[in-house]
mmCIF file of C-alpha atoms in Angstrom:
data_model
loop_
_atom_site.group_PDB
_atom_site.id
_atom_site.type_symbol
_atom_site.label_atom_id
_atom_site.label_comp_id
_atom_site.label_asym_id
_atom_site.label_seq_id
_atom_site.Cartn_x
_atom_site.Cartn_y
_atom_site.Cartn_z
ATOM 1 C CA MET A 1 13.405 11.124 3.250
ATOM 2 C CA ASN A 2 14.922 10.499 -0.163
ATOM 3 C CA LYS A 3 16.528 13.789 -1.218
ATOM 4 C CA GLY A 4 15.930 13.150 -4.885
ATOM 5 C CA LEU A 5 19.426 12.352 -6.087
ATOM 6 C CA PRO A 6 19.693 11.898 -9.870
ATOM 7 C CA TYR A 7 18.565 8.511 -11.082
ATOM 8 C CA ASN A 8 20.889 6.515 -13.351
ATOM 9 C CA PRO A 9 18.851 5.221 -16.310
ATOM 10 C CA ASN A 10 21.605 2.823 -17.350
ATOM 11 C CA ASN A 11 21.096 0.502 -14.421
ATOM 12 C CA SER A 12 17.915 1.558 -12.624
ATOM 13 C CA ILE A 13 15.068 1.800 -15.123
ATOM 14 C CA LYS A 14 13.150 -1.334 -16.018
ATOM 15 C CA ALA A 15 11.645 -1.811 -19.465
ATOM 16 C CA GLU A 16 8.141 -1.350 -18.088
ATOM 17 C CA ASP A 17 8.990 1.871 -16.245
ATOM 18 C CA LYS A 18 8.294 5.357 -17.508
ATOM 19 C CA HIS A 19 11.276 7.710 -17.420
ATOM 20 C CA VAL A 20 11.082 11.431 -16.618
ATOM 21 C CA LEU A 21 14.002 13.775 -17.264
ATOM 22 C CA PHE A 22 14.209 16.948 -15.151
ATOM 23 C CA ILE A 23 16.271 19.807 -16.611
ATOM 24 C CA ALA A 24 17.040 22.301 -13.844
ATOM 25 C CA GLY A 25 18.163 25.849 -14.491
ATOM 26 C CA ALA A 26 20.898 27.794 -12.737
ATOM 27 C CA PRO A 27 20.452 29.705 -9.457
ATOM 28 C CA SER A 28 19.095 33.200 -9.990
ATOM 29 C CA HIS A 29 16.896 34.696 -7.264
ATOM 30 C CA GLY A 30 18.672 34.014 -3.991
ATOM 31 C CA PHE A 31 17.998 31.714 -1.062
ATOM 32 C CA GLY A 32 14.535 30.162 -1.062
ATOM 33 C CA ASN A 33 13.454 31.441 -4.482
ATOM 34 C CA HIS A 34 13.691 29.764 -7.896
ATOM 35 C CA GLU A 35 15.477 26.788 -6.383
ATOM 36 C CA HIS A 36 15.389 24.947 -9.681
ATOM 37 C CA TYR A 37 17.720 22.071 -8.892
ATOM 38 C CA GLY A 38 16.491 21.494 -5.342
ATOM 39 C CA GLY A 39 12.862 21.726 -6.413
ATOM 40 C CA SER A 40 13.505 19.268 -9.233
ATOM 41 C CA GLN A 41 15.239 16.885 -6.827
ATOM 42 C CA LEU A 42 12.292 17.031 -4.453
ATOM 43 C CA LEU A 43 9.710 16.421 -7.177
ATOM 44 C CA ALA A 44 11.803 13.541 -8.514
ATOM 45 C CA SER A 45 12.114 11.920 -5.091
ATOM 46 C CA THR A 46 8.375 12.476 -4.503
ATOM 47 C CA ILE A 47 7.586 10.540 -7.679
ATOM 48 C CA GLU A 48 10.077 7.797 -6.793
ATOM 49 C CA GLU A 49 8.622 7.508 -3.286
ATOM 50 C CA ALA A 50 5.086 7.152 -4.658
ATOM 51 C CA ASP A 51 6.204 4.010 -6.513
ATOM 52 C CA VAL A 52 3.926 4.324 -9.536
ATOM 53 C CA GLY A 53 6.292 2.907 -12.139
ATOM 54 C CA VAL A 54 7.994 6.183 -12.999
ATOM 55 C CA LYS A 55 11.759 6.654 -12.641
ATOM 56 C CA THR A 56 13.548 9.980 -12.799
ATOM 57 C CA THR A 57 16.775 11.659 -13.823
ATOM 58 C CA VAL A 58 17.692 15.171 -12.644
ATOM 59 C CA ILE A 59 20.369 17.183 -14.439
ATOM 60 C CA ASN A 60 21.684 20.723 -14.171
ATOM 61 C CA GLY A 61 21.406 22.659 -17.436
ATOM 62 C CA TRP A 62 20.714 21.498 -20.946
ATOM 63 C CA PRO A 63 22.228 18.063 -21.630
ATOM 64 C CA ALA A 64 25.431 18.020 -23.667
ATOM 65 C CA ASP A 65 24.505 14.617 -25.092
ATOM 66 C CA ALA A 66 21.132 14.660 -26.864
ATOM 67 C CA SER A 67 20.910 10.868 -26.656
ATOM 68 C CA ILE A 68 19.590 11.326 -23.101
ATOM 69 C CA PHE A 69 16.215 12.103 -24.701
ATOM 70 C CA ASP A 70 16.092 8.733 -26.475
ATOM 71 C CA ASP A 71 14.462 6.795 -23.642
ATOM 72 C CA VAL A 72 12.445 9.494 -21.888
ATOM 73 C CA HIS A 73 8.669 9.632 -21.647
ATOM 74 C CA SER A 74 8.474 13.196 -20.361
ATOM 75 C CA VAL A 75 10.772 16.216 -20.000
ATOM 76 C CA VAL A 76 10.313 18.676 -17.124
ATOM 77 C CA ILE A 77 12.006 22.091 -17.290
ATOM 78 C CA TYR A 78 12.257 24.178 -14.125
ATOM 79 C CA SER A 79 14.411 27.198 -14.933
ATOM 80 C CA ASN A 80 14.462 30.863 -15.757
ATOM 81 C CA GLY A 81 12.734 31.798 -18.981
ATOM 82 C CA GLY A 82 12.465 34.554 -21.552
ATOM 83 C CA PRO A 83 15.409 35.035 -23.942
ATOM 84 C CA GLY A 84 17.633 33.140 -21.481
ATOM 85 C CA HIS A 85 15.441 30.044 -21.424
ATOM 86 C CA PRO A 86 17.705 26.961 -21.753
ATOM 87 C CA ILE A 87 15.574 25.663 -24.619
ATOM 88 C CA MET A 88 16.196 28.678 -26.852
ATOM 89 C CA ASP A 89 19.260 27.222 -28.573
ATOM 90 C CA HIS A 90 17.584 23.848 -29.047
ATOM 91 C CA LEU A 91 14.143 24.528 -30.501
ATOM 92 C CA GLU A 92 14.733 22.526 -33.672
ATOM 93 C CA SER A 93 16.249 19.477 -32.000
ATOM 94 C CA PHE A 94 13.683 19.484 -29.199
ATOM 95 C CA ASN A 95 10.895 19.628 -31.752
ATOM 96 C CA GLU A 96 12.022 16.155 -32.824
ATOM 97 C CA VAL A 97 11.506 14.975 -29.234
ATOM 98 C CA MET A 98 8.028 16.502 -29.173
ATOM 99 C CA GLU A 99 7.143 14.894 -32.497
ATOM 100 C CA ARG A 100 7.705 11.487 -30.857
ATOM 101 C CA GLY A 101 4.891 12.212 -28.409
ATOM 102 C CA VAL A 102 7.147 12.699 -25.380
ATOM 103 C CA GLY A 103 5.493 14.535 -22.485
ATOM 104 C CA PHE A 104 6.464 18.129 -21.707
ATOM 105 C CA VAL A 105 6.188 20.071 -18.442
ATOM 106 C CA THR A 106 7.340 23.606 -17.634
ATOM 107 C CA LEU A 107 7.344 25.092 -14.154
ATOM 108 C CA HIS A 108 7.169 28.754 -13.153
ATOM 109 C CA TYR A 109 9.486 31.053 -15.196
ATOM 110 C CA ALA A 110 10.096 28.211 -17.645
ATOM 111 C CA VAL A 111 6.577 28.794 -19.051
ATOM 112 C CA GLU A 112 7.906 32.019 -20.624
ATOM 113 C CA VAL A 113 9.714 32.192 -23.951
ATOM 114 C CA PRO A 114 9.929 35.090 -26.427
ATOM 115 C CA LYS A 115 7.094 35.717 -28.840
ATOM 116 C CA GLY A 116 7.574 34.435 -32.358
ATOM 117 C CA GLU A 117 9.146 31.089 -33.155
ATOM 118 C CA ALA A 118 9.588 29.981 -29.545
ATOM 119 C CA GLY A 119 6.138 31.154 -28.458
ATOM 120 C CA ASN A 120 4.529 29.394 -31.396
ATOM 121 C CA LYS A 121 6.384 26.209 -30.491
ATOM 122 C CA PHE A 122 5.161 26.396 -26.902
ATOM 123 C CA ILE A 123 1.585 26.778 -28.125
ATOM 124 C CA GLU A 124 2.148 23.661 -30.232
ATOM 125 C CA TRP A 125 3.949 21.724 -27.518
ATOM 126 C CA GLN A 126 2.022 22.647 -24.358
ATOM 127 C CA GLY A 127 -1.010 24.649 -25.431
ATOM 128 C CA GLY A 128 0.008 27.922 -23.808
ATOM 129 C CA TYR A 129 2.812 30.097 -22.490
ATOM 130 C CA PHE A 130 3.633 33.415 -20.833
ATOM 131 C CA GLU A 131 3.624 36.090 -23.533
ATOM 132 C CA THR A 132 5.155 39.463 -22.685
ATOM 133 C CA ASP A 133 2.825 42.480 -22.900
ATOM 134 C CA TRP A 134 -0.086 40.050 -22.552
ATOM 135 C CA SER A 135 0.604 37.909 -19.481
ATOM 136 C CA VAL A 136 1.534 39.214 -16.016
ATOM 137 C CA ASN A 137 3.555 37.932 -13.037
ATOM 138 C CA PRO A 138 2.241 39.382 -9.739
ATOM 139 C CA PHE A 139 2.474 37.856 -6.273
ATOM 140 C CA TRP A 140 -0.959 37.014 -4.886
ATOM 141 C CA THR A 141 -2.842 34.445 -2.867
ATOM 142 C CA ALA A 142 -4.887 32.115 -5.033
ATOM 143 C CA ASP A 143 -7.780 29.962 -3.816
ATOM 144 C CA PHE A 144 -8.399 26.677 -5.585
ATOM 145 C CA ASN A 145 -11.719 25.126 -4.664
ATOM 146 C CA GLU A 146 -13.098 23.463 -7.783
ATOM 147 C CA PHE A 147 -11.653 20.320 -9.323
ATOM 148 C CA SER A 148 -12.803 18.124 -12.180
ATOM 149 C CA THR A 149 -12.230 14.440 -12.813
ATOM 150 C CA HIS A 150 -8.934 14.981 -14.642
ATOM 151 C CA PRO A 151 -6.259 12.509 -13.435
ATOM 152 C CA ILE A 152 -3.941 15.393 -12.488
ATOM 153 C CA GLN A 153 -6.437 16.520 -9.844
ATOM 154 C CA ARG A 154 -6.833 13.131 -8.160
ATOM 155 C CA GLY A 155 -6.405 13.295 -4.408
ATOM 156 C CA VAL A 156 -6.015 17.094 -4.421
ATOM 157 C CA LYS A 157 -8.073 18.973 -1.860
ATOM 158 C CA SER A 158 -9.021 22.647 -1.876
ATOM 159 C CA PHE A 159 -6.118 24.891 -0.956
ATOM 160 C CA SER A 160 -5.026 28.496 -0.773
ATOM 161 C CA ILE A 161 -1.433 29.619 -1.260
ATOM 162 C CA ARG A 162 0.581 32.740 -2.021
ATOM 163 C CA ASP A 163 3.025 32.593 -4.911
ATOM 164 C CA GLU A 164 4.068 34.487 -7.986
ATOM 165 C CA TRP A 165 1.148 33.113 -9.950
ATOM 166 C CA TYR A 166 1.481 34.206 -13.566
ATOM 167 C CA TYR A 167 -1.786 34.617 -15.404
ATOM 168 C CA HIS A 168 -3.505 35.738 -18.605
ATOM 169 C CA MET A 169 -1.510 33.143 -20.506
ATOM 170 C CA ARG A 170 -1.492 33.048 -24.277
ATOM 171 C CA PHE A 171 -3.370 29.847 -25.046
ATOM 172 C CA ALA A 172 -4.088 27.869 -28.196
ATOM 173 C CA ASP A 173 -6.982 29.176 -30.284
ATOM 174 C CA GLN A 174 -10.336 28.283 -28.721
ATOM 175 C CA MET A 175 -8.391 26.485 -25.951
ATOM 176 C CA GLU A 176 -8.235 23.488 -28.264
ATOM 177 C CA GLY A 177 -6.638 20.576 -26.426
ATOM 178 C CA VAL A 178 -6.279 22.624 -23.224
ATOM 179 C CA THR A 179 -7.850 21.582 -19.902
ATOM 180 C CA PRO A 180 -7.644 24.128 -17.057
ATOM 181 C CA VAL A 181 -6.260 22.549 -13.872
ATOM 182 C CA LEU A 182 -5.942 25.469 -11.418
ATOM 183 C CA THR A 183 -8.168 28.522 -11.878
ATOM 184 C CA ASP A 184 -9.055 31.583 -9.834
ATOM 185 C CA LEU A 185 -10.035 35.231 -10.274
ATOM 186 C CA PRO A 186 -7.006 37.327 -9.265
ATOM 187 C CA PRO A 187 -7.608 40.274 -6.936
ATOM 188 C CA ALA A 188 -7.563 43.826 -8.272
ATOM 189 C CA GLU A 189 -4.424 44.487 -6.193
ATOM 190 C CA SER A 190 -2.497 42.167 -8.516
ATOM 191 C CA LEU A 191 -2.873 44.750 -11.287
ATOM 192 C CA GLU A 192 -1.693 47.873 -9.486
ATOM 193 C CA ARG A 193 1.748 48.031 -11.109
ATOM 194 C CA ASP A 194 2.550 50.279 -14.059
ATOM 195 C CA ASP A 195 2.274 48.831 -17.548
ATOM 196 C CA GLY A 196 5.263 46.812 -18.644
ATOM 197 C CA PRO A 197 6.254 43.575 -20.421
ATOM 198 C CA HIS A 198 5.488 41.466 -17.315
ATOM 199 C CA SER A 199 3.615 43.757 -14.962
ATOM 200 C CA ASN A 200 0.410 45.090 -16.489
ATOM 201 C CA ASN A 201 -1.302 45.903 -19.787
ATOM 202 C CA PRO A 202 -4.720 46.970 -21.142
ATOM 203 C CA HIS A 203 -5.582 43.421 -22.264
ATOM 204 C CA VAL A 204 -5.267 41.866 -18.824
ATOM 205 C CA ARG A 205 -7.094 44.745 -17.147
ATOM 206 C CA GLU A 206 -10.032 44.280 -19.492
ATOM 207 C CA SER A 207 -10.085 40.550 -18.812
ATOM 208 C CA VAL A 208 -9.783 40.668 -15.028
ATOM 209 C CA LEU A 209 -11.046 44.051 -13.864
ATOM 210 C CA GLN A 210 -13.820 44.654 -16.392
ATOM 211 C CA ASN A 211 -14.941 41.188 -17.447
ATOM 212 C CA GLU A 212 -13.988 39.369 -14.221
ATOM 213 C CA GLU A 213 -12.713 36.388 -16.185
ATOM 214 C CA GLU A 214 -11.144 33.691 -14.071
ATOM 215 C CA GLN A 215 -7.522 32.955 -14.943
ATOM 216 C CA HIS A 216 -5.893 29.570 -15.504
ATOM 217 C CA VAL A 217 -2.544 29.316 -13.728
ATOM 218 C CA ALA A 218 -2.025 25.613 -14.453
ATOM 219 C CA TRP A 219 -3.267 23.604 -17.379
ATOM 220 C CA ALA A 220 -3.025 20.237 -19.114
ATOM 221 C CA PHE A 221 -2.644 19.867 -22.863
ATOM 222 C CA GLU A 222 -3.102 16.824 -25.074
ATOM 223 C CA ARG A 223 -1.276 17.038 -28.376
ATOM 224 C CA THR A 224 -2.637 15.505 -31.540
ATOM 225 C CA ASN A 225 0.245 13.001 -31.615
ATOM 226 C CA GLY A 226 -0.687 11.678 -28.156
ATOM 227 C CA GLY A 227 1.861 13.720 -26.232
ATOM 228 C CA ARG A 228 0.744 15.106 -22.874
ATOM 229 C CA SER A 229 1.903 18.458 -21.504
ATOM 230 C CA PHE A 230 1.444 20.552 -18.382
ATOM 231 C CA GLY A 231 2.119 24.209 -17.661
ATOM 232 C CA PHE A 232 2.374 25.433 -14.062
ATOM 233 C CA THR A 233 2.989 29.076 -13.258
ATOM 234 C CA GLY A 234 3.638 28.755 -9.515
ATOM 235 C CA GLY A 235 6.934 27.705 -7.979
ATOM 236 C CA HIS A 236 8.686 30.959 -7.135
ATOM 237 C CA TYR A 237 8.837 30.196 -3.398
ATOM 238 C CA HIS A 238 10.828 27.045 -2.672
ATOM 239 C CA TRP A 239 8.918 26.585 0.591
ATOM 240 C CA ASN A 240 5.643 26.005 -1.228
ATOM 241 C CA TRP A 241 6.882 22.576 -2.313
ATOM 242 C CA GLY A 242 6.324 21.580 1.323
ATOM 243 C CA HIS A 243 2.581 22.234 0.891
ATOM 244 C CA ASP A 244 1.139 18.776 0.214
ATOM 245 C CA GLN A 245 -1.621 19.859 -2.198
ATOM 246 C CA PHE A 246 0.722 22.156 -4.143
ATOM 247 C CA ARG A 247 3.309 19.385 -4.508
ATOM 248 C CA ARG A 248 0.750 16.649 -5.193
ATOM 249 C CA ILE A 249 -0.890 18.366 -8.150
ATOM 250 C CA VAL A 250 2.481 18.949 -9.846
ATOM 251 C CA ALA A 251 3.748 15.435 -9.117
ATOM 252 C CA ASN A 252 0.456 14.006 -10.414
ATOM 253 C CA ALA A 253 0.829 16.085 -13.567
ATOM 254 C CA ILE A 254 4.380 14.927 -14.245
ATOM 255 C CA VAL A 255 3.364 11.276 -13.879
ATOM 256 C CA TRP A 256 0.363 11.872 -16.164
ATOM 257 C CA SER A 257 2.560 13.601 -18.741
ATOM 258 C CA ALA A 258 4.773 10.501 -18.888
ATOM 259 C CA GLY A 259 1.776 8.352 -19.767
ATOM 260 C CA ALA A 260 1.637 6.577 -16.403
ATOM 261 C CA ASP A 261 -1.498 6.046 -14.339
ATOM 262 C CA VAL A 262 -2.191 8.473 -11.509
ATOM 263 C CA PRO A 263 -3.658 6.627 -8.481
ATOM 264 C CA GLN A 264 -7.240 7.497 -7.586
ATOM 265 C CA ASP A 265 -6.037 9.186 -4.383
ATOM 266 C CA GLY A 266 -3.168 10.917 -6.161
ATOM 267 C CA LEU A 267 0.499 10.361 -5.424
ATOM 268 C CA GLN A 268 1.243 9.616 -1.784
ATOM 269 C CA PHE A 269 4.410 10.832 -0.083
ATOM 270 C CA ALA A 270 5.831 11.826 3.275
ATOM 271 C CA PRO A 271 5.711 15.471 4.370
ATOM 272 C CA ILE A 272 8.882 17.545 4.314
ATOM 273 C CA THR A 273 9.934 20.098 6.911
ATOM 274 C CA ALA A 274 11.191 23.628 6.362
ATOM 275 C CA LEU A 275 14.654 22.559 7.500
ATOM 276 C CA GLU A 276 14.675 19.674 5.018
ATOM 277 C CA LEU A 277 13.589 22.050 2.275
ATOM 278 C CA ALA A 278 16.463 24.363 3.195
ATOM 279 C CA GLU A 279 18.881 21.498 2.531
ATOM 280 C CA LEU A 280 17.630 21.501 -1.068
ATOM 281 C CA THR A 281 18.728 25.047 -1.864
ATOM 282 C CA ASP A 282 21.542 26.279 -4.088
ATOM 283 C CA ASP A 283 22.470 29.205 -1.879
ATOM 284 C CA PRO A 284 23.868 28.804 1.643
ATOM 285 C CA ILE A 285 21.400 29.099 4.501
ATOM 286 C CA PRO A 286 21.737 32.632 5.972
ATOM 287 C CA ASP A 287 22.968 32.757 9.548
ATOM 288 C CA ASP A 288 19.928 34.755 10.641
ATOM 289 C CA TRP A 289 17.360 32.610 8.814
ATOM 290 C CA ASP A 290 14.419 31.645 11.018
ATOM 291 C CA HIS A 291 12.541 28.644 9.670
ATOM 292 C CA GLN A 292 9.703 28.754 12.175
ATOM 293 C CA ASP A 293 7.298 30.967 10.191
ATOM 294 C CA ILE A 294 7.668 28.681 7.196
ATOM 295 C CA GLN A 295 7.185 25.585 9.308
ATOM 296 C CA ASP A 296 4.070 27.113 10.878
ATOM 297 C CA MET A 297 2.680 27.803 7.390
ATOM 298 C CA LEU A 298 3.321 24.227 6.310
ATOM 299 C CA ASP A 299 1.866 22.759 9.493
ATOM 300 C CA LYS A 300 -1.304 24.809 9.099
ATOM 301 C CA ALA A 301 -1.641 23.894 5.414
ATOM 302 C CA ASN A 302 -0.986 20.178 5.828
ATOM 303 C CA ASN A 303 -2.943 19.558 9.011
#
């Protein structure tokens, strides 16, 4: 399969194509986790393979030349977040990109920025974000069984998958402009940790344990200037990108964010094996790594 090598916009993108820029963060969590560059490459090649009029560029780290944003229709950031988020030194300049109506997608840890100026910008740009002492980041198995008619959900079938699904996001007031895309009620076991900036707090316990409010772990947002955004809290485990439904809903969302049409059956692409996924990692494959359990999980999910 196409391994998702960076696309060259200077000679590959036609005038009628949409252009998506992926900004991948640095390695941080070891083999098979937070594989920002490899995950971005795979999503880019998935979109290219689907042949829906969307071309891609994948870069490592924030671009040194801001002119790269001039011809993009959506920007996808897959990176670590918080105070070390790559966008933190570029809020003002990136606001100019957002004011043009360019799409915006953040994946996993990249949904988190500090409260205050950055958090307010994320509310404005994508309708929600991970707010410390409000949101939480447990590992749990989510079940997604209900889908609407939103283009992002086209072709996506019910699925269940374990990940570090963040929840209790800080959303725009009254959820204005926000459309939930993936929703489930987290289990009580996801709130067994002590209180902390990311682990637990009275607000989330009231919401989940007392009120049993379902939590949105992925959402679409339509900005007043026509820009389309998508926040997705999964993506800790690199292997989950081999789950067809997991990958399809994110690829659909990226295409939608760029203003392109999502096919009625969603984006179509070839499956990827655990060994192929391992080739898209920043860290070397450990000598004692056994891929079979991962391959069994993918086979069960995709068959």
